[in-house]
Short mmCIF file of C-alpha atoms in Angstrom, two decimals:
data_model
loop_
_atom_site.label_atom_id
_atom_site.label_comp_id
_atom_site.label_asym_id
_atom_site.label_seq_id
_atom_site.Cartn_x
_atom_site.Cartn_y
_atom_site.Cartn_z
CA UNK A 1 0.00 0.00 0.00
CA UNK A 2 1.50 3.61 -0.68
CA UNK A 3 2.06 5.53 2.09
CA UNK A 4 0.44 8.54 2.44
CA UNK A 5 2.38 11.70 2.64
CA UNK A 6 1.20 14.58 5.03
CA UNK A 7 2.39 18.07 6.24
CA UNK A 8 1.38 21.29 8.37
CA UNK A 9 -0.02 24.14 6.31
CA UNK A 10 -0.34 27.63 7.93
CA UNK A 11 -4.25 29.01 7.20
CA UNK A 12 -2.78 32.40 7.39
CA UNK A 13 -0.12 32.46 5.11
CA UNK A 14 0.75 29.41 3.85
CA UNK A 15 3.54 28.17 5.49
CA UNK A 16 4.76 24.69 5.21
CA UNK A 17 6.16 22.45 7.86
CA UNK A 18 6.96 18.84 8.98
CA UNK A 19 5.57 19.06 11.88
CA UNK A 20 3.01 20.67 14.05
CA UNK A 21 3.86 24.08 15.37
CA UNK A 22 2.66 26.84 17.91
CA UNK A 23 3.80 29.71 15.98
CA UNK A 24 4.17 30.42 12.22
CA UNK A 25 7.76 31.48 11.63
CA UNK A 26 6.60 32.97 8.65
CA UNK A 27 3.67 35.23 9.60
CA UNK A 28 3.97 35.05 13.51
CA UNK A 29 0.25 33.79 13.97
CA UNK A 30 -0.59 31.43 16.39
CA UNK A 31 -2.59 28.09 16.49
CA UNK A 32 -2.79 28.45 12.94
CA UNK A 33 -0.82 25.22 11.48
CA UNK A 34 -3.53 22.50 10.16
CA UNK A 35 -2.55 19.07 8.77
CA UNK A 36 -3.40 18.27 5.27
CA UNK A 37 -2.82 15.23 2.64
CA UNK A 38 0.31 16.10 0.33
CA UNK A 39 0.32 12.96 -1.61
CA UNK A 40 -1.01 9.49 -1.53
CA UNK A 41 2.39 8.00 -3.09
CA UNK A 42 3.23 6.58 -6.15
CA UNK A 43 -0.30 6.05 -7.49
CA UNK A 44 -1.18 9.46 -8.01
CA UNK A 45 2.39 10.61 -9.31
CA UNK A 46 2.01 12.22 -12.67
CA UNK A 47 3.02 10.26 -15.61
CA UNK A 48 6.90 11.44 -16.57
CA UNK A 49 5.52 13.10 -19.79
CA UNK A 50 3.43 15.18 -18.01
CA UNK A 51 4.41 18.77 -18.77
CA UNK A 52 7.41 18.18 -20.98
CA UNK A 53 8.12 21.14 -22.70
CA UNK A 54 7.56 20.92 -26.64
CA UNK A 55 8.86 24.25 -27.36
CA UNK A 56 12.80 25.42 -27.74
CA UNK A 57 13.94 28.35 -25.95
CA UNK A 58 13.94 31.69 -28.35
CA UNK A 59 15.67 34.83 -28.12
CA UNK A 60 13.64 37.52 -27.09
CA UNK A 61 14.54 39.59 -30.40
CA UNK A 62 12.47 36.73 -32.21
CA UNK A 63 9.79 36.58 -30.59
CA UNK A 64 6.31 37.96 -32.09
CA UNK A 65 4.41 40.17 -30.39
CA UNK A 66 0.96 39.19 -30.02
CA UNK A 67 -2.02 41.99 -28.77
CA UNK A 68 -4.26 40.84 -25.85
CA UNK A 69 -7.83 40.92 -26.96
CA UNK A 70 -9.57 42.16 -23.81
CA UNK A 71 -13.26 41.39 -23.13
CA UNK A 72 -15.96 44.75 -22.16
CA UNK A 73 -17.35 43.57 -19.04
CA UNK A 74 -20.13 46.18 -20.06
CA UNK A 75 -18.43 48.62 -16.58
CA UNK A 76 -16.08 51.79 -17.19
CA UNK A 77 -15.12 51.61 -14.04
CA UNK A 78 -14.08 47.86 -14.04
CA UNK A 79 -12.60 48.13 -17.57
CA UNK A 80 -10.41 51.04 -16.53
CA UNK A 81 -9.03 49.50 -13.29
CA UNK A 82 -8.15 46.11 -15.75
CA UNK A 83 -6.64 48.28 -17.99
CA UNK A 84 -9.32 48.51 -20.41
CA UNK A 85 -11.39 45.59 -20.07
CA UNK A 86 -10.47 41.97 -18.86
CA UNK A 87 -7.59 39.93 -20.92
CA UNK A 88 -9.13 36.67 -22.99
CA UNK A 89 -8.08 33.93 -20.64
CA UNK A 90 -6.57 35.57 -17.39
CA UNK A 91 -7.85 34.91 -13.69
CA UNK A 92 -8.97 37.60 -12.02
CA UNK A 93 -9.10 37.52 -7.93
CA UNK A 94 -11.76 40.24 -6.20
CA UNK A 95 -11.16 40.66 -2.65
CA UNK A 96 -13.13 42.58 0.00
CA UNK A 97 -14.73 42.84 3.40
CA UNK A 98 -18.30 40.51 3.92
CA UNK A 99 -21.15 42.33 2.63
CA UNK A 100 -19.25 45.12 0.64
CA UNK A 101 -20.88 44.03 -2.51
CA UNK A 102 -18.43 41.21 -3.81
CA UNK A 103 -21.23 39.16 -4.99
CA UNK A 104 -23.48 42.12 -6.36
CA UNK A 105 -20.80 43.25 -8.44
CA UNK A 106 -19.35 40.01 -10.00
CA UNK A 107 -23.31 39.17 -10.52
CA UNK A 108 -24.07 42.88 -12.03
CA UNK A 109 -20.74 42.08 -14.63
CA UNK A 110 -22.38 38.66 -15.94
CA UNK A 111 -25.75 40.02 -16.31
CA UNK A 112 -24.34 43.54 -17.77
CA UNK A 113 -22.01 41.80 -19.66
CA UNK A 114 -23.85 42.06 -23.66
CA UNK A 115 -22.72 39.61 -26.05
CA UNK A 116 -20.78 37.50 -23.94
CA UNK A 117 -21.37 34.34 -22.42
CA UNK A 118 -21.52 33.91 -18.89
CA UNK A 119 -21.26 31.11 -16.28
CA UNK A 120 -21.66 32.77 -12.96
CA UNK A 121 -20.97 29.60 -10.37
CA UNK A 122 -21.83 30.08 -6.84
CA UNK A 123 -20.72 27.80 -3.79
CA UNK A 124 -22.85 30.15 -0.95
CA UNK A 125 -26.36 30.63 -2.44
CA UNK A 126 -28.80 28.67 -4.17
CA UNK A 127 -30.38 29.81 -7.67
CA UNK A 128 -33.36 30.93 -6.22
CA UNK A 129 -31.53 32.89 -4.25
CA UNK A 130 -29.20 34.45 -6.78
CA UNK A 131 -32.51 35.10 -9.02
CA UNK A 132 -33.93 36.99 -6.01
CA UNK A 133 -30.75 39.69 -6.09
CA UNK A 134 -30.37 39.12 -9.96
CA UNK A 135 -34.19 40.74 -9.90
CA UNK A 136 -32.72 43.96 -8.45
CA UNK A 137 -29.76 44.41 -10.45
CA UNK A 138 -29.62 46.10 -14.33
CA UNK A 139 -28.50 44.53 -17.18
CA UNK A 140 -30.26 41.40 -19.38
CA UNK A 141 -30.09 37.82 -18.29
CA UNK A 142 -30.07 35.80 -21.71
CA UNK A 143 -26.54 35.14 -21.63
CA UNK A 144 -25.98 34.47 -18.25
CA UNK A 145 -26.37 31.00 -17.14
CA UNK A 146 -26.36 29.99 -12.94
CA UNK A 147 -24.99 27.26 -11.99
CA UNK A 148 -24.80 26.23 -8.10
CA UNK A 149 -22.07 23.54 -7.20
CA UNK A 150 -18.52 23.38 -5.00
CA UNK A 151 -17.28 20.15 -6.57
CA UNK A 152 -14.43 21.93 -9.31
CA UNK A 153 -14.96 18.66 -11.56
CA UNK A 154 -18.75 19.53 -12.25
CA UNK A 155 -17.78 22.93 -12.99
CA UNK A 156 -15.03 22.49 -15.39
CA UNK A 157 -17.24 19.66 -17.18
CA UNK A 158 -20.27 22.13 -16.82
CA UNK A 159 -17.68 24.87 -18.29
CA UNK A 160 -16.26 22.61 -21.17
CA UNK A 161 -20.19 21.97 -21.64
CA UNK A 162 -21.57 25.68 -22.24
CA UNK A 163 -18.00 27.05 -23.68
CA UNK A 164 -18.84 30.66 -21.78
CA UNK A 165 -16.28 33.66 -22.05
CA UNK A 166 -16.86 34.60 -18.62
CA UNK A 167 -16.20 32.42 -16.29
CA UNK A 168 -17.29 33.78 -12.16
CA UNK A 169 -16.53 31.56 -9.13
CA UNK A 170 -18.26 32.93 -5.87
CA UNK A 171 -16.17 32.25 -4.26
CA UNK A 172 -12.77 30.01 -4.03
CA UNK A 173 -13.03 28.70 -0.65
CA UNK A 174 -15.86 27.32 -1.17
CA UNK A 175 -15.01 25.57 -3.90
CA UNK A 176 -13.26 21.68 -3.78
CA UNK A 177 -11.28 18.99 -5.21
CA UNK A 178 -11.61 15.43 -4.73
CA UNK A 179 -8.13 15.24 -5.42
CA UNK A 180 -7.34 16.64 -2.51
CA UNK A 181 -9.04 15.30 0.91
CA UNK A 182 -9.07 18.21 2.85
CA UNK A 183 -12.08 20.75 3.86
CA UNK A 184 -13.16 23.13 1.49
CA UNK A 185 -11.42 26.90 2.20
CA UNK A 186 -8.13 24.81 3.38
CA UNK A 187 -4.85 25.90 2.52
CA UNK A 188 -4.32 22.66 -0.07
CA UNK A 189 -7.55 22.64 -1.80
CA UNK A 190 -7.21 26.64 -2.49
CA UNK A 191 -3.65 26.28 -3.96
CA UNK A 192 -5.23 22.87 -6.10
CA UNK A 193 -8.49 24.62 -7.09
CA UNK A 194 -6.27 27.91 -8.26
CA UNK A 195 -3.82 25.90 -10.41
CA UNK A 196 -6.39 24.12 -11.86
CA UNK A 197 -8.90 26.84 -12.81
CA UNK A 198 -5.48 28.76 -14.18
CA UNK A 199 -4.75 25.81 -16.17
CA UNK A 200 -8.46 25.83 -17.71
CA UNK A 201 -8.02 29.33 -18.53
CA UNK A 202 -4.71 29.18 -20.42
CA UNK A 203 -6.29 26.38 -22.30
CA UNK A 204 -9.27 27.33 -23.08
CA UNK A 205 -8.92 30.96 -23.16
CA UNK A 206 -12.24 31.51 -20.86
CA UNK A 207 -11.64 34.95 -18.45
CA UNK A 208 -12.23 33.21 -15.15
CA UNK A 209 -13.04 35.78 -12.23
CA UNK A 210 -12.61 34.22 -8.50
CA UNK A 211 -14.19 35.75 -5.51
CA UNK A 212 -12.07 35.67 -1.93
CA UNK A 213 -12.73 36.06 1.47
CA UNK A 214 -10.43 38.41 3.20
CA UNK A 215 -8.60 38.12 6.89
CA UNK A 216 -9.56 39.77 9.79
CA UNK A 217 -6.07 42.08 9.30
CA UNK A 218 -7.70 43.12 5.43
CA UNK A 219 -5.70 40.21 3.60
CA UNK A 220 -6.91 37.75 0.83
CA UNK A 221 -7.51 34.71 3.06
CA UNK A 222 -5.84 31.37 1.92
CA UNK A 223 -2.24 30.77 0.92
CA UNK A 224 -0.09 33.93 -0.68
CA UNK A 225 0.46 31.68 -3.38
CA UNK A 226 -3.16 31.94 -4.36
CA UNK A 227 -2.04 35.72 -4.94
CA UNK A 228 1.15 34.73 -6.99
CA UNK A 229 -1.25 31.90 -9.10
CA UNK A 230 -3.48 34.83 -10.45
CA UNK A 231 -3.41 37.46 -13.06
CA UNK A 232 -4.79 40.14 -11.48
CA UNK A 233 -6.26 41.09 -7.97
CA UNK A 234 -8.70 43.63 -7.23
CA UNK A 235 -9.72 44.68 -3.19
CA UNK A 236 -13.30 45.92 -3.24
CA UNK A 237 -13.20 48.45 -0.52
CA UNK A 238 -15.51 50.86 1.71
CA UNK A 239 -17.26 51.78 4.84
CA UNK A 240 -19.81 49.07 5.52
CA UNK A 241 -21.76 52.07 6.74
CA UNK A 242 -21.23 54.48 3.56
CA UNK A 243 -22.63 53.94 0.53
CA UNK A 244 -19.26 54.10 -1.63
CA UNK A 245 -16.98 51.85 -2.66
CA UNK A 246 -13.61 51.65 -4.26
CA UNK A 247 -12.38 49.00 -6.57
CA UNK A 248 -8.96 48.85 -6.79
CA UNK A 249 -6.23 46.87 -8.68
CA UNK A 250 -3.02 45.57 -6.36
CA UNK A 251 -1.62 43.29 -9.20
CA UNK A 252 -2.18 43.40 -12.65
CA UNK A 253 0.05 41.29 -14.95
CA UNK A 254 -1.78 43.41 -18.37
CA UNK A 255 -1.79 46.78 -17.10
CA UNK A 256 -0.90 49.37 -14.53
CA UNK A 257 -2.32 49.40 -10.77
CA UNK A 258 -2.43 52.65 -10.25
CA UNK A 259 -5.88 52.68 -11.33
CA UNK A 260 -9.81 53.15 -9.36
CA UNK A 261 -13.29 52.99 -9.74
CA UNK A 262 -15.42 54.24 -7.57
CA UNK A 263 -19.39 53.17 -6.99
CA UNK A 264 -22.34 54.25 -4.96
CA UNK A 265 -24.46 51.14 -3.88
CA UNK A 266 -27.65 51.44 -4.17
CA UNK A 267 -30.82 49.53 -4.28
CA UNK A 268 -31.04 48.67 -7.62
CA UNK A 269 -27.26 47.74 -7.28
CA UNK A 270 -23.71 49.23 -7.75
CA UNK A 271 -23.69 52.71 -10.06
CA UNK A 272 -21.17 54.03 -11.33
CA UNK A 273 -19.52 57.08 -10.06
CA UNK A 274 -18.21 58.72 -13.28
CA UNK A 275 -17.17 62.00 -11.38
CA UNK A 276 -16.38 61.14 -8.07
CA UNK A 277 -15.61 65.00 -6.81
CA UNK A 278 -19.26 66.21 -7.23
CA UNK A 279 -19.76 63.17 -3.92
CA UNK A 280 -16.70 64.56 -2.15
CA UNK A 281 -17.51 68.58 -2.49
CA UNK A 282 -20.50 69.82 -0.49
CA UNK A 283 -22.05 73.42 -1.32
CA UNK A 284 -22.89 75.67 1.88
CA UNK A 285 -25.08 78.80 2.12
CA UNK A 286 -22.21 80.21 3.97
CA UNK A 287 -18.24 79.91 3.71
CA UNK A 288 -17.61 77.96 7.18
CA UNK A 289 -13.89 78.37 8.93
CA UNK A 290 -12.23 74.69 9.32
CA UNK A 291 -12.65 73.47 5.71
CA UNK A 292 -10.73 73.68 2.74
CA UNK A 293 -10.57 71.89 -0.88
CA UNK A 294 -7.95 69.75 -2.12
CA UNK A 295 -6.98 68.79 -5.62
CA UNK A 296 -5.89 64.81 -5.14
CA UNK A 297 -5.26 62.47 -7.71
CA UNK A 298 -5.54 58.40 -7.76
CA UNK A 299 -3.98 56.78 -10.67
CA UNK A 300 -4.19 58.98 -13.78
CA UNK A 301 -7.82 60.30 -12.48
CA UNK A 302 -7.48 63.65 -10.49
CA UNK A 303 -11.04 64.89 -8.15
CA UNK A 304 -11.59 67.27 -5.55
CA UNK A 305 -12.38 66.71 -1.87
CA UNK A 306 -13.35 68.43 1.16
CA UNK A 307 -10.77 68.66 4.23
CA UNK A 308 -12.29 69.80 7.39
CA UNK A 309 -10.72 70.65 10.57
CA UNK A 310 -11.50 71.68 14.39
CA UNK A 311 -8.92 73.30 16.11
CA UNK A 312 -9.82 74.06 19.85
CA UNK A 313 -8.25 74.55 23.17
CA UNK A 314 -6.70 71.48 24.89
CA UNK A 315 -9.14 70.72 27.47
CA UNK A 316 -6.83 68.31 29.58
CA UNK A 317 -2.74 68.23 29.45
CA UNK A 318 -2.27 66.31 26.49
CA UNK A 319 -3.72 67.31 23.43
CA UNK A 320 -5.47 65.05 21.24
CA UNK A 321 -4.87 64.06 17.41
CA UNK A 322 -7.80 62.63 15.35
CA UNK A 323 -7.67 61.78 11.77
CA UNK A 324 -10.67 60.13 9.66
CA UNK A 325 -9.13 59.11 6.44
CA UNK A 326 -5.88 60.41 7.11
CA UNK A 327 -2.70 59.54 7.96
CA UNK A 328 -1.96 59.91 11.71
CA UNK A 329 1.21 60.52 12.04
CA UNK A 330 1.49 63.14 8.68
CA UNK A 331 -0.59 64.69 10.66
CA UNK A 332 1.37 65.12 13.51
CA UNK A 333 4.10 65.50 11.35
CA UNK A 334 2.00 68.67 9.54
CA UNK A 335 1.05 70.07 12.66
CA UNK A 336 4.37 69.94 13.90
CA UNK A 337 5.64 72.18 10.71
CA UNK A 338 3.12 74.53 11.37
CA UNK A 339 4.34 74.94 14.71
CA UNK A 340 7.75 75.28 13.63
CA UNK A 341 7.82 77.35 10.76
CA UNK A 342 4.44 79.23 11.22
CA UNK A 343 4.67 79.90 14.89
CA UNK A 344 1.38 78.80 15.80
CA UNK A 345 0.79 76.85 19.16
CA UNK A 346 -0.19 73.54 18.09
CA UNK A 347 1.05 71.80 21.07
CA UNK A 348 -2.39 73.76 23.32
CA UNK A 349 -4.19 72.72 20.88
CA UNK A 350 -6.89 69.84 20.24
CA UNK A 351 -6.73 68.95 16.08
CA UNK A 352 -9.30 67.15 14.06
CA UNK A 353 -9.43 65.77 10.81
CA UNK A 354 -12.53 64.43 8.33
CA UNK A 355 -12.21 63.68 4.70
CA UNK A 356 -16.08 64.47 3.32
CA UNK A 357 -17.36 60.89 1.84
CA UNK A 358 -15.25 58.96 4.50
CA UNK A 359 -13.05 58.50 1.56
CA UNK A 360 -9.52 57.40 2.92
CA UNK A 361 -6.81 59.11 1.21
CA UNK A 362 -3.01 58.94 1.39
CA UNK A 363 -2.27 61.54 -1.61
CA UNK A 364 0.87 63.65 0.07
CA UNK A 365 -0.64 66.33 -2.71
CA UNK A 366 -3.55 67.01 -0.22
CA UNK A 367 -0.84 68.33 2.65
CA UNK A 368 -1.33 71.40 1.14
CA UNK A 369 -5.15 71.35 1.82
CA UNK A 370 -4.92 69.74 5.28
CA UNK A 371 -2.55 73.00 6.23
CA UNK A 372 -5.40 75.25 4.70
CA UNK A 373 -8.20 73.53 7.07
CA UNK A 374 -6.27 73.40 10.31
CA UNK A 375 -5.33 77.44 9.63
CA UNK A 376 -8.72 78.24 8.97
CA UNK A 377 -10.12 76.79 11.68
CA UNK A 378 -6.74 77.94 13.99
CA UNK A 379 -8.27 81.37 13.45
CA UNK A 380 -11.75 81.08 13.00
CA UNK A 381 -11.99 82.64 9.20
CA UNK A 382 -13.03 80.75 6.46
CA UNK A 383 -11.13 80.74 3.33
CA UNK A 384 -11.59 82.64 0.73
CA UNK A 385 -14.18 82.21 -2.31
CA UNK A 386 -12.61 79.74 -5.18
CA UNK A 387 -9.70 78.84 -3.44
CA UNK A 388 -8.17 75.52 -4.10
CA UNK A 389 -5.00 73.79 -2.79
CA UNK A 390 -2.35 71.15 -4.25
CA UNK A 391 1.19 70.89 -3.06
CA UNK A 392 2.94 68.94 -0.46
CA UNK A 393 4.79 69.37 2.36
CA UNK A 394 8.55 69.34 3.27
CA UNK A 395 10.27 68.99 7.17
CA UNK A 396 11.79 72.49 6.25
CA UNK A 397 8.22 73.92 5.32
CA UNK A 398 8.70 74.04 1.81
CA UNK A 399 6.03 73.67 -0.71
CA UNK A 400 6.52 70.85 -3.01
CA UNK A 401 4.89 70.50 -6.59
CA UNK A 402 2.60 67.66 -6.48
CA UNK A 403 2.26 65.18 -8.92
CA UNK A 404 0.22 65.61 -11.94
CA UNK A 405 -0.14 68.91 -11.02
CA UNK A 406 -2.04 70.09 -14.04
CA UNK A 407 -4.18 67.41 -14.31
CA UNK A 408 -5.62 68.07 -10.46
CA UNK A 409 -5.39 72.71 -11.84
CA UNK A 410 -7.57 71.60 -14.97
CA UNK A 411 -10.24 69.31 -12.80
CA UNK A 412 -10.53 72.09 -10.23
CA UNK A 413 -10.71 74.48 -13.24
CA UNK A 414 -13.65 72.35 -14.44
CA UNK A 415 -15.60 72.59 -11.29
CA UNK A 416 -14.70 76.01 -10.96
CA UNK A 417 -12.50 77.14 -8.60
CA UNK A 418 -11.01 80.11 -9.74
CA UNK A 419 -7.75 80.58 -7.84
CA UNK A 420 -5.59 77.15 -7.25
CA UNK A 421 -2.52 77.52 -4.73
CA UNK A 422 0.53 75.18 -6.15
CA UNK A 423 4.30 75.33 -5.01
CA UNK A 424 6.68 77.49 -6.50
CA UNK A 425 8.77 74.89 -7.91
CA UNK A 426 6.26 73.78 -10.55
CA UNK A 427 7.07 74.73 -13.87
CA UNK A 428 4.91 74.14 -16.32
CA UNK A 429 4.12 76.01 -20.09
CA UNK A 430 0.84 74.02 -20.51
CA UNK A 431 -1.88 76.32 -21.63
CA UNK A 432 -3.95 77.11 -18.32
CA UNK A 433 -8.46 77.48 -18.44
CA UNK A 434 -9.86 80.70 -19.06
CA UNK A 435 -10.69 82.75 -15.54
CA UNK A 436 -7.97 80.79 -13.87
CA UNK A 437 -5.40 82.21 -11.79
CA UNK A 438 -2.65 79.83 -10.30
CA UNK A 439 -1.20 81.09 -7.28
CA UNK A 440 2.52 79.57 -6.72
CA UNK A 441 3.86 79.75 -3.14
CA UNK A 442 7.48 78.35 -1.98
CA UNK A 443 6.71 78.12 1.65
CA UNK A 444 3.90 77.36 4.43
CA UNK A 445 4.15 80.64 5.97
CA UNK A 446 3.00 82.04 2.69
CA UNK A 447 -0.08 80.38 3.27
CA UNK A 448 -2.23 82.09 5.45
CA UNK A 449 -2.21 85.58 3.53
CA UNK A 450 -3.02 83.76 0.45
CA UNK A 451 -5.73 81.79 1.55
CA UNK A 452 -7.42 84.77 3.64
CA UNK A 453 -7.90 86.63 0.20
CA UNK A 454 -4.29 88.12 -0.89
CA UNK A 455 -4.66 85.86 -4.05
CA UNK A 456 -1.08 86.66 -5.50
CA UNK A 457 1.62 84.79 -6.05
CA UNK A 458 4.44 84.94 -2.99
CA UNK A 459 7.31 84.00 -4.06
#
């Protein structure tokens, strides 16, 4: 009888060992190390032909370049985060917190998707159950076919079956191999279930997308290899109690990553958010002291947002430091500058930060922005009319050009601001917006006056 072969997999990272351990050396977790069936012996070994290469090696001088042809999932927003649409045959890998809209948006793409054949595969819900969300959601339905199973042979053979060009798997750890006699979700059937779904797709050239759980700590859950095995991963993200979300791309094998979409979930399902600064930018009767508006940019797409601050007398001996979408310690970091090279008295002072949309950004272009807010509201004046901010923000207090500065001056131009503030140092010939009047500063303390209504340039 061959003897079967078995090792300790880490659920949190992937870890292999020979034996059963307390803590991963890998990923520092605890209690995580399950065992799981490697091989059965010399019965299931692969025949020695098995993946012999029939191909020479070429040098790269002769070798013809070949165009992807990339599928319209029927979304802007997806298509632009893929790089303009998904690649014929890759495997795609959508990530994101429970009940941030995983399932409504891989469901939306098969039904939305016109002219191409869908298999949407689900592990979690019944049809009846997918019909009752599908009944919500735009888009047609005569080219998307359900399909409820976990066992990966049934789907392949369903897949070989209908021939689709989509391909959606809600989600991967559901989904098992009876190659492989471990649970469903385990670290071995994951890995197995990957491989083999990226084999089908090479194959056959069917666009497979894969749905994942996520950690507790925001990670894909499963093996990292599972992260390595795909094309392209996307993390679905947002405020379970906000109604936006942001899709963005942390590998992509056929395009940059640099890339977002934004949506606004609704009840008839995820719309798209074509300009996301008319959601971040809120119109007042009144100008109001504390808030400011930034010109940030994600990826090649620039949009305006709305910084507010509170600056108040320290109640108690050590004041406090609160950012909502924001970087704690820049903030610190900011307010420390200000104190330094402005002169005001930070350290009496309690600071707040929001971001309007409980958007979280990390744009260094905003610092500008952020200063504006937390002087406005330092003095109690609101800013003047039109005024809108882009630099960042040196140790020394210097004001550093931001990048893509003229894409964020022409967005704000759009929306129109009439006056943007931008560091000294950016030179730039580019043709600027009629009515526009770019105000270039080379350091913070040249702030105040300009926001307060000097309007000129202070170099």
């Amino acid at each position: 009888m061959a003897k079967v072969k078995k090792a300790y997999f880490c659920s949190a990272c992937g870890y292999e060992a020979p034996k059963w351990l307390g803590k991963c050396p890998a990923c520092g977790e605890w209690n995580t190390f399950t065992e799981e069936v490697v091989s059965r012996g010399e019965e299931e070994r692969m025949p020695v032909a098995y993946g012999r290469a029939s191909s020479r090696p070429v040098p790269v001088g002769e070798i013809e370049e070949v165009t992807h042809r990339r599928l319209d999932l029927g979304s802007a927003e997806v298509n632009r985060v893929l790089g303009g649409g998904m690649v014929k045959g890759s495997l795609v890998l959508l990530g994101g917190e429970p009940g941030i809209g995983k399932s409504t948006l891989a469901l939306q793409l098969a039904l939305g998707s016109n002219g191409l054949k869908t298999l949407y595969v689900s592990g979690e819900e019944s049809p009846q159950q997918i019909k009752m969300r599908a009944n919500r959601l735009p888009g047609g339905d005569g080219e998307c076919l359900i399909y409820s199973e976990t066992l990966l042979d049934d789907i392949i053979r369903q897949a070989e079956a209908v021939r689709p060009n989509l391909l959606v798997i809600d989600s991967i750890q559901t989904i098992y191999s009876q190659a492989i006699e471990s649970s469903p979700g385990s670290v071995s059937q994951i890995r197995e279930c990957a491989a083999m779904l990226l084999k089908y797709a090479k194959t056959t050239g069917t666009s497979i997308l894969l749905i994942g759980h996520i950690t507790k700590d925001g990670t894909i859950a499963g093996p990292k290899v599972l992260e390595h095995i795909v094309d392209v991963v996307l993390q679905f993200e947002g405020d379970g109690n906000n109604v936006y979300r942001i899709l963005r791309g942390n590998k992509n094998r056929f395009g940059a990553t640099y890339e977002i979409g934004v949506f606004e979930m609704r009840g008839d399902g995820l719309a798209e958010v074509d300009n996301p600064s008319e959601i971040l930018l809120t119109h007042y009767d009144e100008p109001l002291s504390g808030i400011a508006v930034g010109a940030a940019a994600d990826g090649i797409r620039p949009y305006l947002i709305e910084v507010q601050s509170l600056v108040s007398n320290a109640a108690y001996g050590t004041p406090q430091r609160s950012a909502t979408g924001f970087d704690l310690k820049r903030l610190n970091m900011l307010l420390a500058v200000l104190e330094k090279r402005v002169g005001l008295k930070m350290y009496q002072k309690d600071v707040f930060l929001n971001f309007a949309g409980g958007f979280k950004v990390s744009d260094t272009g905003l610092d500008l922005a952020v200063m504006a807010a937390v002087i406005s509201s330092y003095f109690d004046r609101p800013l003047a009319n039109g005024i809108c901010c882009a630099g960042e923000i040196g140790l020394s207090g210097e004001v550093r050009p931001a990048p893509r500065t003229y894409q964020r001056i022409l967005e704000a131009a759009r929306l129109g601001f009439g006056r943007i503030v931008v560091s000294s140092y950016y030179k730039d010939a580019s043709p600027l917006p009629k009515g526009v009047e770019v105000i270039r500063i080379g350091r913070i303390d040249q702030l105040p006056p300009v926001i307060f209504g000097a309007g000129r340039d202070a170099e």
